[in-house]
Amino acid sequence: MSAPGDTRAPEATDGGGRSGGPPVQPSLGVLGWARFVWRQLTSMRTALFLLLLLAVAAIPGSTFPQRSIDAARTAQWISDHPTAGPILDDLGFFEVYASPWFAAIYLLLFVSLIGCVVPRTRVHWRQVRSVPPRAPRRLERLPAHREVVVDGTPEEVRERLRGALRRRRYRVHAHDDTSLSGEKGYLKETGNLVFHVALVGVLVGVAWGHLLGWRGDVIVPVGSTFANTLSRYDTFSPGPWVDPNDLDPYTLRLDRMDVAFETEDTGPGQFGQPRDFRASTTFTDGDGTERSEEIAVNHPLETGDGTVFLLGNGYAPRVTVRDAEGTVIYSDATAFLPEDNFYTSVGAVKVPGAVPEPLGFAGFFLPTGVIDDERGPHSVFPDTLDPQLALTAFEGELFPGGRPQSVYTLDTEAMEPLPGDEADQLRILLRPGETFELPGDRGSITFDGVERFAGLSIRTDPGKTLTLVAALTSLTGLVASLVVRRRRLFVRVGPADEAGRTVVAVGGLAKDDDEGMDDELAAVLTTDEGPR
Amino acid sequence: MTETTFAQLSTLSAYSAIGVLTLAMIAYAFYLARLAPARDERREQEAARRATPERELVGVGGGADQDHEADRAGAAGPTSEMPVESAGARKAAGIGWTLTLLGTVLVVAAVALRAAEVHRWPLGNMYEFALVGSMFTLLAYVGWSFRRDLRWLGVFVVVPVLVVLGTAETVWYTEASQLMPSLQSVWLAIHVTVATVAVAIFTIGAALGGLYLVQDRIEARGGTRSFMARLPSARALERLSYMTHVVAFPLWTFTVIVGAIWARQAWGAYWNWDPKEVWSFVIWVVYAAYLHARATTGWKRQNATWIALAGFVCVVLNFAVVNVYFVGQHSYSGL
Ligand code: HEM
């Protein structure tokens, strides 16, 4: 922290900045070793090394898919790389930011930081309350220096200079009758300490949010109501200290979902891009008070217990399955997950009550469907210009072994495909209003129409305010530490050869190389109150 | 005027800027070529003068002002080390400066026309980032030039700007379009604008850092007659590089903070380790390491500068590679 040649406060060098450490003696002892390791850890070189290591360690998280962000892509990557995949998985490459090695780096960095900041704060506190040190005997040895002869007695000249320094916001002290010591820019070190301490605040805020925050995701088709209880969530991930049974009772009904896509711009990558998503909802709080709320991207809804974000949308085709007698055995708006920008969506319809055996349908919903030999069924525009449902049918055991499975896929391990006419497998293509008779008295399936759904994510992060305040504090400290200049300025006066004139020597010492120190000396000498 | 007219005018303006800046580049290169590399003689004189200042100054007696001027000229700033200018060199620099001003005006016009065309803040895709980034780089250079003589730096700023502008028009060009929903936010204007300003200043800082490393090598070898002798000393270059980084780093810090605020609004979490966020973090940490390295006793300035250049490599990767090839929520390059 001290520039070479910085004579002030030698005790303020960072804890072991000159990191030669003590000479290693055979009998260092446990305490000695501990002290040695601590000195190394809290040295600026180590901090620098850890910072660079942190940067390098963060990179794999952007090149490998991360499980917490996209579990499906991660699983795909691992199965595509049967040798490297499992090894990298064991090493934590798919969960970089939760991996022990990443944590080790930043925790060491912060231990080092605290070990660095505490003694520095003590030193700084002492310096702030003390007077500037005595002027060196030979001012011409200082990096910036000049000498002039002016009118006036040494006492007069010194008093004028004292005023000049004060006006330039120096703290001034006279250790003897012929010199002055001035210092300013204490704010630089204060800013630096605030910056580093506030970084700790950011870390605490992040950790707090991690421990006490939670998020849950749920898909709500238009017309449905979501009730804020644990069982209603499709996925729920609580922080370790969260009681998931203690959620505020409220309900949210999705009244309408408005979606706009780009239709005018046909340039590559633009046509069909989403332009606007808007969910009109009715929010009912625990007391039964209703109010209308609009949720849009960039416009979440604050509920008091979690914030509701609109993060996704898609289609839920309404499908009805009847048995041979025409009795309805399944009727629901079933969400299909969009897979590409044009909302080619995959999903499954599971009918456990079918006879003679449970039925399962799996396939695609296409808002604007095209089926070609090369790409199979796919959508060419995200809005419902020509909605189609392309399904294959299976019968057999829907939930083999009672294993949990995704609602969007069919586990066909214990199922047989229904046979088709020419093709080996039955293929069903339905447009809204159409019904398909299943072969062999198995009943029928009808595509009644399609609803939109909203993908809502409800989250709390109690640490976010602390994180933000700490980050902004840190920024303020940083700016202060980078902008403010710490300067020491010394003055010596003495009688000149001619009577009534005085030799003034001024010398300046700045932290770091400070281009402006020469100007500063000149300015002090030429202020109104300075020597004439 | 219709939007198509705006679009055509914007592109026309950008292409004109490329033409004008190419001429500026030539003029600045000519300027450097015509400078007499007389720095060393100058330096010797200066050293001689500085060896005996006390006596002179004391002799001056009354006039502190006078010696103020004299000493100012001798201060270890880059100005004092500038080589002798021939009339031709001065003329070339004047032409380079005028053309740079004109080029800057044209780029500003291209940005303004693009904004008029798309009816929004023109920072929605890679083409627009590149255009606005070039604008801020030029503005930073022009603005700084009003405070100190930076004619020697002209060619090193104009060349990267030309590379970016040229790539923008030929590779990244994107038709005007509306923004995807997550980008429709006031935070966009703040976040992306400050990010672009920071990147512009980092660019100048990297140019200075690179020049410093070359200059340092040459000075260490005692080389004097090289082209580089026409530039400021290694020490002065290093200090200028540091100054630009000191401006850019807090701006980048601010960018990251505002990005987090916006990410919460748009995606529900202020930090998601999306590839773009990862790289913003990496950039921040690397530049923090640079500032650290520079302040660490016993660390060479050269090594610190290498860290800064590594930071700039990350900035370039973040823009040119992460935008286009990495899957993430920030995938809105428009390509
Ligand atoms: C989270 C980790 C850290 C980050 C991001 C960080 C970042 C920074 C930055 C950006 C600066 C430049 C600001 C300035 O010059 O005032 C700085 C300065 C400094 N840092 Fe850190 N730092 C970290 C950890 C540490 C640690 C562990 C130490 C102690 C070993 C340390 C000691 C210092 C010192 C002494 C300075 C002042 C340099 C000077 O006097 O100019 N920092 N730090």
mmCIF file of C-alpha atoms in Angstrom, chain A residues 247-251 283-291 303:
data_model
loop_
_atom_site.group_PDB
_atom_site.id
_atom_site.type_symbol
_atom_site.label_atom_id
_atom_site.label_comp_id
_atom_site.label_asym_id
_atom_site.label_seq_id
_atom_site.Cartn_x
_atom_site.Cartn_y
_atom_site.Cartn_z
ATOM 1 C CA LEU A 247 -46.374 -19.115 3.266
ATOM 2 C CA ASP A 248 -48.774 -16.177 3.214
ATOM 3 C CA PRO A 249 -52.208 -17.297 2.088
ATOM 4 C CA TYR A 250 -53.157 -15.473 -1.097
ATOM 5 C CA THR A 251 -54.542 -16.493 -4.448
ATOM 6 C CA PHE A 283 -54.999 -10.950 -6.600
ATOM 7 C CA THR A 284 -56.840 -11.961 -3.439
ATOM 8 C CA ASP A 285 -54.958 -11.517 -0.192
ATOM 9 C CA GLY A 286 -55.403 -13.448 3.035
ATOM 10 C CA ASP A 287 -58.357 -11.265 4.176
ATOM 11 C CA GLY A 288 -60.223 -11.888 0.954
ATOM 12 C CA THR A 289 -59.643 -8.397 -0.489
ATOM 13 C CA GLU A 290 -59.491 -8.566 -4.254
ATOM 14 C CA ARG A 291 -57.617 -6.321 -6.611
ATOM 15 C CA THR A 303 -47.286 -9.595 -2.755
#
